[in-house]
Amino acid sequence: MNDIFEEELNKETVFKDRDVLSAHYIPETLPHREEEIQKLMKTLAPSLSNKKSKNLFLYGKTGTGKTSVAKHVIDKLVQVKDKYEVKVDPVYINCRVQDTKYQVILKMVEYCYPDQEFIGYAFAHLYDRVVEYIQEEGTNFIVMLDEVDKNQSLDDLIYTLTRTNDEIDKGQLIIVGITNDVNFKEDLDPRSRSTLCEEEKVFSPYDAEELKEILNQRVEKGFKEGKIDQSAVNLAAATAAQESGDARRALMLIQKSGDVADENNAEKVTDKHVRKAREKVEEEIVYETIETLPEHQKILLYAIAQLTEEGGHYKKLDGTDDDKTLMSGEVYSRYESLCEKRGKDSKTARWCREYIDDLDMLGLVTTNISGKGVRGNTTLIKLAYPAEKVKKVIEERFSS
Ligand SMILES: Nc1ncnc2c1ncn2[C@@H]1O[C@H](COP(=O)(O)OP(=O)(O)OP(=O)(O)O)[C@@H](O)[C@H]1O
Ligand SMILES: [Mg+2]
C-alpha cells in the first residue's frame, strides 16, 4: 500500500524553509531601512539616559517595512536594556486587533502586571495602574501603536496617553504611531496631531534594486541551493516594484513562484513560474481586500457584481450599449433591495457615494463622472474584477 504521508514528505520541493518567505517572518537585518531604524533609535535614545524623548509618527504605504522596523527596534531596545540596566519598556500594540482605547490600555496594564487579572475593570482604573507603574518603576514606557488609524477611539486614547506625562515626576510615556493611511494625519484631531507627530518619518516604497536585495536575502534561506534562477528573483522584484514597491507583495510572489514550480514538478523556479504566480497573487490580494470590507461595502459591491452580470442600463451618448458600466442610481436601488432582503437598514445615498469612492480607492471598481450631457452628472461605475468571482467571495463570507 502506498503511504500517502511518506509520499507527501518525500515529494521534491524547491524550498528549504518556505516559512522564511512568509510576511510574518522578520529577518535579522532589514536592508534599505537603516535610515528609518536610525531615526527611530535616535528619537528614543534620550530615554536611555532618562531624558525626555519625543513622540514619533511613522507612515508609508503598505509593505514598506514599518512593522518590521518597529519590531526590530523593540528587540534592540530589549537588548540595550539588559546590557545597560536602563528602564525601558517597549510595548507593541496592533490597533487592528486592539481597536478600542479600552483594549489598548488593557494590553498596556497586562504588560505592566503580567500576573494580575484585569478584565472587567473600568478604563480609568486600568489607566491609573499604568501611570502608577511608570511612576514607581521610573521607566521609559514606549507604546508602539501600529495601524493606529484602525483604533476607533483614537483621539480619546491619544489625549489620555499624553496626559500621562503631566501626572508623573519619574519615568515617561513615549508614543510611536504607525499607519499606512497617508491621509490619516490630516484627519487627526489637531491636538492629537501635534502630540503624535512631534517627529515623523516617511517610509518610501522600495524600488526594484532594493526589492531584489530584500528577496535575495530571503531566497538564500528559503530555497534550496540552485533551485531558483536569479533572473526569476529579478523579475519578481521588478514586477513588485512596478506595481507597488511593496516588499510583502514581492515575497508573496516569490513564495507562490516556488509553489507553482513544485506543482509542476519543475527542477527549479524560472521566470515562467513567476509570471504564473503573479496572476495568482493578484487574485489573492483582491479577494483578501474584499473579505476585509465592512458589511455595507460588501453588500454594495455585491450589488455592483450582480448588476454587472445582468448587464447595466447605461447607454452611451451615441446610443450604443455599454452594459458593463453601471449608473450610481441603479446600483443604489439594487443595494437597497439587497439590504431589505437581508433585513438590514440601508444607508443613505450620500453614504453610498462615499462607499463607492472607497471601493474605487481600493481598486475594486473604477468610477467616472458622466459628461454634462442629457443625463446630467451621474457617477459611472465599472467593476474591476470578474463579477462571478467577486460574488463568490462575498457569498462565502456571508454564509459563514
Ligand atoms: N527592508 C526589509 N528587509 C527585509 N524584509 C522586509 C523589509 N521591509 C519589509 N520586509 C518584509 O516585507 C513584509 C512586509 O513588511 P511590513 O509588515 O514591515 O510592512 P508594513 O510597512 O508594516 O506594511 P503595512 O502598512 O501593510 O502594515 C514582511 O514580511 C517583512 O519581513
Ligand atoms: Mg504593518
Coordinates of C-alpha atoms and ligand atoms in Angstrom, one line a residue:
M1 CA 0.0 0.0 0.0
N2 CA 1.2 3.5 -0.8
D3 CA 1.9 5.6 2.2
I4 CA 0.4 8.9 1.3
F5 CA 2.2 10.7 4.2
E6 CA 5.5 9.3 3.2
E7 CA 4.9 10.3 -0.4
E8 CA 4.0 13.8 0.7
L9 CA 7.1 14.0 2.8
N10 CA 9.4 12.8 0.1
K11 CA 8.0 15.0 -2.5
E12 CA 10.6 17.0 -4.3
T13 CA 10.5 20.7 -3.4
V14 CA 12.4 23.8 -4.3
F15 CA 12.0 25.1 -0.7
K16 CA 14.5 24.7 2.1
D17 CA 12.3 26.7 4.5
R18 CA 9.1 28.0 3.0
D19 CA 8.1 30.0 6.1
V20 CA 11.1 32.3 5.7
L21 CA 9.3 33.7 2.7
S22 CA 6.1 34.5 4.6
A23 CA 5.2 38.0 5.7
H24 CA 5.3 37.1 9.4
Y25 CA 9.0 36.3 9.3
I26 CA 11.2 39.1 10.4
P27 CA 14.7 38.9 9.2
E28 CA 17.6 39.8 11.5
T29 CA 18.7 42.7 9.2
L30 CA 16.4 44.9 7.2
P31 CA 18.2 46.0 4.0
H32 CA 17.5 49.6 3.0
R33 CA 15.8 50.5 6.2
E34 CA 19.0 51.6 8.0
E35 CA 18.0 55.2 8.0
E36 CA 14.5 54.5 9.3
I37 CA 15.9 52.3 12.1
Q38 CA 18.4 55.0 13.0
K39 CA 15.7 57.7 13.1
L40 CA 13.6 55.6 15.4
M41 CA 16.5 54.7 17.7
K42 CA 17.7 58.3 17.8
T43 CA 14.3 59.5 18.7
L44 CA 14.0 57.0 21.5
A45 CA 17.7 57.2 22.6
P46 CA 17.3 60.1 25.1
S47 CA 15.0 57.9 27.1
L48 CA 18.1 55.6 27.6
S49 CA 19.7 58.3 29.6
N50 CA 16.4 59.2 31.3
K51 CA 15.9 62.4 29.2
K52 CA 12.7 63.4 27.6
S53 CA 12.1 61.7 24.3
K54 CA 9.7 62.9 21.6
N55 CA 6.7 61.0 20.2
L56 CA 7.2 59.7 16.8
F57 CA 4.9 59.1 13.8
L58 CA 5.8 56.6 11.1
Y59 CA 3.9 56.4 7.9
G60 CA 4.3 55.0 4.4
K61 CA 2.4 52.7 2.1
T62 CA 1.8 49.1 2.8
G63 CA 4.7 46.7 2.8
T64 CA 7.4 49.3 3.2
G65 CA 8.7 47.8 6.4
K66 CA 7.1 49.9 9.1
T67 CA 6.0 47.0 11.3
S68 CA 9.3 45.2 10.7
V69 CA 11.3 48.2 11.7
A70 CA 9.2 48.8 14.8
K71 CA 9.7 45.2 16.0
H72 CA 13.3 45.2 15.1
V73 CA 13.8 48.3 17.2
I74 CA 11.9 46.8 20.1
D75 CA 14.3 43.8 20.0
K76 CA 17.3 46.2 20.0
L77 CA 15.9 48.1 23.0
V78 CA 15.4 44.9 25.0
Q79 CA 19.0 44.0 24.3
V80 CA 20.2 47.5 25.4
K81 CA 18.0 47.3 28.5
D82 CA 19.6 44.1 29.6
K83 CA 23.1 45.4 28.8
Y84 CA 22.9 48.8 30.5
E85 CA 20.2 48.2 33.0
V86 CA 18.2 51.1 31.9
K87 CA 14.5 51.1 32.4
V88 CA 12.8 50.7 29.1
D89 CA 9.5 49.0 28.5
P90 CA 8.7 48.8 24.8
V91 CA 5.2 47.5 24.1
Y92 CA 3.9 46.7 20.6
I93 CA 0.2 47.0 20.1
N94 CA -1.6 46.4 16.8
C95 CA -4.7 48.6 16.7
R96 CA -6.4 46.4 14.2
V97 CA -6.6 43.9 16.9
Q98 CA -6.8 46.2 19.9
D99 CA -9.2 48.6 18.2
T100 CA -10.6 50.5 21.2
K101 CA -8.9 52.6 23.8
Y102 CA -10.0 50.1 26.4
Q103 CA -8.3 47.3 24.7
V104 CA -5.1 49.3 24.2
I105 CA -5.0 50.2 27.9
L106 CA -5.8 46.6 28.9
K107 CA -2.8 45.4 26.8
M108 CA -0.6 48.0 28.5
V109 CA -1.7 47.2 32.0
E110 CA -1.3 43.5 31.3
Y111 CA 2.2 44.2 30.3
C112 CA 2.9 46.1 33.5
Y113 CA 1.4 43.5 35.8
P114 CA 1.6 40.2 33.9
D115 CA 0.4 38.1 36.9
Q116 CA -2.8 40.1 37.6
E117 CA -6.2 39.8 36.1
F118 CA -7.7 43.0 34.8
I119 CA -10.7 42.1 32.7
G120 CA -13.9 43.8 33.9
Y121 CA -12.2 46.9 35.4
A122 CA -13.1 50.4 34.2
F123 CA -10.8 52.2 31.8
A124 CA -9.9 54.9 34.4
H125 CA -8.7 52.2 36.8
L126 CA -6.5 50.5 34.2
Y127 CA -5.1 53.8 33.2
D128 CA -4.3 54.7 36.8
R129 CA -2.5 51.4 37.2
V130 CA -0.3 52.1 34.1
V131 CA 0.6 55.5 35.4
E132 CA 1.4 54.0 38.8
Y133 CA 3.7 51.5 37.1
I134 CA 5.6 54.1 35.1
Q135 CA 6.0 56.3 38.2
E136 CA 7.0 53.6 40.6
E137 CA 9.4 52.0 38.1
G138 CA 10.7 55.3 36.8
T139 CA 10.6 53.6 33.4
N140 CA 10.6 54.8 29.9
F141 CA 7.4 53.2 28.6
I142 CA 7.3 53.1 24.9
V143 CA 4.0 52.3 23.4
M144 CA 4.1 51.4 19.7
L145 CA 0.6 51.8 18.2
D146 CA 0.7 50.0 14.8
E147 CA -2.1 50.5 12.3
V148 CA -3.1 53.3 14.6
D149 CA -5.8 54.6 12.2
K150 CA -7.8 51.4 12.9
N151 CA -8.4 52.5 16.5
Q152 CA -12.0 53.6 17.0
S153 CA -11.4 55.8 19.9
L154 CA -8.1 57.2 18.8
D155 CA -8.4 60.9 19.7
D156 CA -9.6 60.0 23.1
L157 CA -6.8 57.5 23.5
I158 CA -4.1 59.9 22.4
Y159 CA -5.4 62.6 24.6
T160 CA -5.4 60.3 27.6
L161 CA -2.0 59.0 26.9
T162 CA -0.4 62.4 26.5
R163 CA -1.8 63.5 29.9
T164 CA 0.3 60.8 31.5
N165 CA 3.5 62.7 31.4
D166 CA 1.9 65.5 33.4
E167 CA 0.8 63.1 36.1
I168 CA 4.2 61.7 36.9
D169 CA 7.6 63.0 38.0
K170 CA 9.5 59.9 37.3
G171 CA 9.7 58.0 34.0
Q172 CA 7.8 58.9 30.9
L173 CA 5.4 57.6 28.3
I174 CA 6.5 57.8 24.7
I175 CA 4.1 57.1 21.8
V176 CA 5.1 55.7 18.4
G177 CA 2.2 55.8 16.0
I178 CA 2.3 53.9 12.8
T179 CA 0.0 54.0 9.8
N180 CA -0.2 53.2 6.1
D181 CA -3.0 55.6 5.5
V182 CA -1.2 58.6 4.0
N183 CA -4.2 60.9 4.5
F184 CA -4.6 59.9 8.1
K185 CA -2.5 62.7 9.6
E186 CA -4.8 65.3 8.1
D187 CA -7.9 63.6 9.6
L188 CA -6.5 63.6 13.1
D189 CA -7.8 66.0 15.7
P190 CA -5.3 68.9 15.7
R191 CA -4.5 68.2 19.3
S192 CA -3.7 64.6 18.7
R193 CA -1.7 65.5 15.6
S194 CA 0.6 67.9 17.4
T195 CA 1.1 65.2 20.1
L196 CA 1.7 62.3 17.8
C197 CA 3.7 63.9 15.1
E198 CA 6.4 65.7 17.2
E199 CA 8.8 63.8 15.0
E200 CA 8.0 61.8 11.9
K201 CA 9.5 59.5 9.3
V202 CA 8.0 58.6 6.0
F203 CA 8.8 55.1 4.6
S204 CA 9.0 55.2 0.8
P205 CA 8.1 52.3 -1.5
Y206 CA 11.1 50.1 -2.5
D207 CA 12.5 50.2 -6.0
A208 CA 13.4 47.2 -8.0
E209 CA 17.0 47.1 -6.8
E210 CA 16.0 47.3 -3.2
L211 CA 13.4 44.6 -3.6
K212 CA 16.0 42.4 -5.3
E213 CA 18.2 42.6 -2.3
I214 CA 15.4 42.0 0.1
L215 CA 14.3 39.0 -1.9
N216 CA 17.9 37.7 -2.3
Q217 CA 18.3 37.7 1.5
R218 CA 15.2 35.6 1.9
V219 CA 15.8 33.4 -1.1
E220 CA 19.1 32.3 0.4
K221 CA 17.3 31.0 3.5
G222 CA 14.1 29.9 1.9
F223 CA 15.1 28.0 -1.2
K224 CA 17.5 25.1 -1.7
E225 CA 20.7 26.0 -3.4
G226 CA 20.3 26.2 -7.2
K227 CA 16.6 25.8 -7.0
I228 CA 15.7 29.3 -8.2
D229 CA 17.1 31.3 -11.2
Q230 CA 18.5 34.8 -10.3
S231 CA 16.6 36.1 -13.3
A232 CA 13.3 34.8 -11.7
V233 CA 14.2 36.7 -8.5
N234 CA 14.9 39.8 -10.5
L235 CA 11.7 39.5 -12.4
A236 CA 9.7 39.2 -9.2
A237 CA 11.5 42.3 -7.8
A238 CA 10.9 44.3 -10.9
T239 CA 7.2 43.3 -11.1
A240 CA 6.5 44.2 -7.4
A241 CA 8.4 47.4 -7.8
Q242 CA 6.4 48.4 -10.8
E243 CA 3.1 47.5 -9.1
S244 CA 3.6 48.9 -5.6
G245 CA 7.1 48.8 -4.2
D246 CA 5.6 46.6 -1.5
A247 CA 8.0 44.0 0.0
R248 CA 5.2 41.8 1.2
R249 CA 3.9 41.5 -2.3
A250 CA 7.3 40.7 -3.6
L251 CA 7.7 38.0 -1.0
M252 CA 4.3 36.6 -1.7
L253 CA 5.2 36.5 -5.4
I254 CA 8.4 34.6 -4.8
Q255 CA 6.8 32.1 -2.4
K256 CA 4.0 31.5 -4.9
S257 CA 6.5 31.0 -7.7
G258 CA 8.1 28.3 -5.6
D259 CA 4.7 26.7 -5.2
V260 CA 4.0 26.8 -8.9
A261 CA 7.3 25.2 -9.6
D262 CA 6.6 22.4 -7.1
E263 CA 3.1 21.8 -8.5
N264 CA 4.7 21.4 -11.9
N265 CA 7.5 19.2 -10.6
A266 CA 9.9 21.6 -12.0
E267 CA 13.7 21.3 -11.4
K268 CA 13.9 24.9 -10.3
V269 CA 12.0 28.2 -10.3
T270 CA 12.2 30.1 -13.5
D271 CA 10.7 33.3 -15.0
K272 CA 7.8 31.3 -16.3
H273 CA 6.8 30.4 -12.8
V274 CA 7.0 34.0 -11.6
R275 CA 4.6 35.1 -14.3
K276 CA 2.2 32.4 -13.5
A277 CA 2.4 33.2 -9.8
R278 CA 1.8 36.9 -10.5
E279 CA -1.7 36.2 -11.7
K280 CA -2.4 34.1 -8.6
V281 CA -1.1 36.7 -6.2
E282 CA -3.0 39.5 -7.9
E283 CA -6.2 37.5 -7.4
E284 CA -5.4 36.6 -3.8
I285 CA -4.8 40.2 -2.9
V286 CA -8.1 41.3 -4.4
Y287 CA -10.1 38.6 -2.6
E288 CA -8.4 39.4 0.7
T289 CA -9.4 43.0 0.2
I290 CA -13.0 42.0 -0.4
E291 CA -13.0 39.8 2.7
T292 CA -12.0 42.6 5.0
L293 CA -14.6 45.1 3.7
P294 CA -17.2 46.3 6.2
E295 CA -20.6 44.7 5.8
H296 CA -22.4 47.5 3.8
Q297 CA -19.5 47.9 1.4
K298 CA -19.8 44.2 0.8
I299 CA -23.5 44.5 0.1
L300 CA -22.8 47.4 -2.2
L301 CA -20.1 45.5 -4.1
Y302 CA -22.4 42.6 -4.3
A303 CA -25.0 44.8 -5.9
I304 CA -22.4 46.0 -8.4
A305 CA -21.3 42.5 -9.2
Q306 CA -24.9 41.3 -9.7
L307 CA -25.8 44.2 -12.0
T308 CA -22.6 43.7 -14.0
E309 CA -23.5 40.1 -14.6
E310 CA -27.1 41.0 -15.6
G311 CA -25.9 44.0 -17.7
G312 CA -26.4 47.6 -16.7
H313 CA -28.8 50.1 -18.3
Y314 CA -26.2 52.7 -19.2
K315 CA -26.3 53.7 -22.8
K316 CA -23.5 55.8 -24.2
L317 CA -24.4 59.2 -25.7
D318 CA -24.0 57.8 -29.2
G319 CA -26.7 55.3 -28.3
T320 CA -24.5 52.2 -28.2
D321 CA -24.7 49.8 -25.2
D322 CA -22.0 49.5 -22.6
D323 CA -23.6 47.0 -20.3
K324 CA -20.6 46.6 -18.1
T325 CA -20.9 50.2 -17.0
L326 CA -23.4 50.9 -14.2
M327 CA -25.0 54.1 -13.1
S328 CA -24.9 55.1 -9.5
G329 CA -28.7 55.2 -9.4
E330 CA -29.3 51.6 -10.4
V331 CA -26.5 50.5 -8.1
Y332 CA -28.1 52.3 -5.2
S333 CA -31.6 50.8 -5.8
R334 CA -30.1 47.3 -6.0
Y335 CA -28.1 47.9 -2.8
E336 CA -31.3 49.0 -1.1
S337 CA -33.2 45.9 -2.1
L338 CA -30.3 43.6 -1.1
C339 CA -30.3 45.3 2.3
E340 CA -34.1 44.8 2.6
K341 CA -33.7 41.1 1.7
R342 CA -31.1 40.7 4.4
G343 CA -33.3 42.5 6.9
K344 CA -30.7 45.4 7.2
D345 CA -31.4 49.1 7.3
S346 CA -29.8 50.6 4.2
K347 CA -27.5 53.6 4.4
T348 CA -28.3 56.8 2.6
A349 CA -27.5 57.5 -1.0
R350 CA -24.9 60.0 0.2
W351 CA -23.1 57.3 2.3
C352 CA -23.3 55.1 -0.7
R353 CA -21.4 57.6 -2.8
E354 CA -18.7 57.7 -0.2
Y355 CA -18.6 53.9 -0.1
I356 CA -18.2 53.8 -3.8
D357 CA -15.2 56.2 -3.5
D358 CA -13.7 53.8 -1.0
L359 CA -14.2 50.9 -3.4
D360 CA -12.6 53.0 -6.1
M361 CA -9.6 53.8 -3.8
L362 CA -9.2 50.1 -3.1
G363 CA -9.1 49.4 -6.8
L364 CA -12.2 47.2 -6.7
V365 CA -14.2 49.5 -9.1
T366 CA -13.3 52.3 -11.3
T367 CA -15.6 55.4 -11.4
N368 CA -16.1 58.2 -13.8
I369 CA -18.4 61.2 -13.8
S370 CA -20.6 61.1 -16.9
G371 CA -20.2 64.3 -19.0
K372 CA -22.7 67.0 -18.6
G373 CA -24.9 65.6 -21.2
V374 CA -28.5 64.5 -21.4
R375 CA -28.4 62.7 -18.1
G376 CA -26.7 65.4 -16.1
N377 CA -24.0 64.3 -13.8
T378 CA -24.1 60.7 -12.7
T379 CA -21.3 58.5 -11.4
L380 CA -20.5 55.7 -13.7
I381 CA -19.2 52.6 -12.1
K382 CA -17.3 49.7 -13.5
L383 CA -16.2 46.5 -11.6
A384 CA -12.5 46.0 -11.9
Y385 CA -12.6 42.1 -11.5
P386 CA -14.8 39.3 -12.8
A387 CA -18.3 39.6 -11.4
E388 CA -18.7 35.9 -10.9
K389 CA -15.6 35.7 -8.7
V390 CA -16.4 38.8 -6.7
K391 CA -19.9 37.4 -6.0
K392 CA -18.5 34.1 -4.9
V393 CA -16.1 35.6 -2.4
I394 CA -18.8 37.7 -0.8
E395 CA -21.2 34.8 -0.7
E396 CA -18.7 32.7 1.1
R397 CA -18.2 35.4 3.6
F398 CA -21.9 35.9 4.2
S399 CA -22.8 32.3 4.6
S400 CA -20.2 31.9 7.4
Ligands
LIG1 N1 13.8 46.2 4.4 C1 13.3 45.0 4.5 N2 14.1 43.9 4.5 C2 13.6 42.6 4.6 N3 12.3 42.4 4.7 C3 11.5 43.4 4.6 C4 11.9 44.7 4.5 N4 10.8 45.5 4.5 C5 9.8 44.7 4.5 N5 10.1 43.4 4.6 C6 9.3 42.3 4.6 O1 8.1 42.6 4.0 C7 6.9 42.2 4.7 C8 6.0 43.4 5.0 O2 6.7 44.3 5.8 P1 6.0 45.1 7.0 O3 5.0 44.2 7.6 O4 7.0 45.6 7.9 O5 5.3 46.3 6.2 P2 4.4 47.5 6.7 O6 5.0 48.7 6.2 O7 4.2 47.3 8.2 O8 3.1 47.2 5.9 P3 1.5 47.5 6.4 O9 1.4 49.0 6.2 O10 0.7 46.8 5.4 O11 1.3 47.1 7.8 C9 7.5 41.5 5.9 O12 7.5 40.1 5.6 C10 8.9 41.9 6.1 O13 9.7 40.9 6.6
MG2 MG 2.5 46.9 9.3

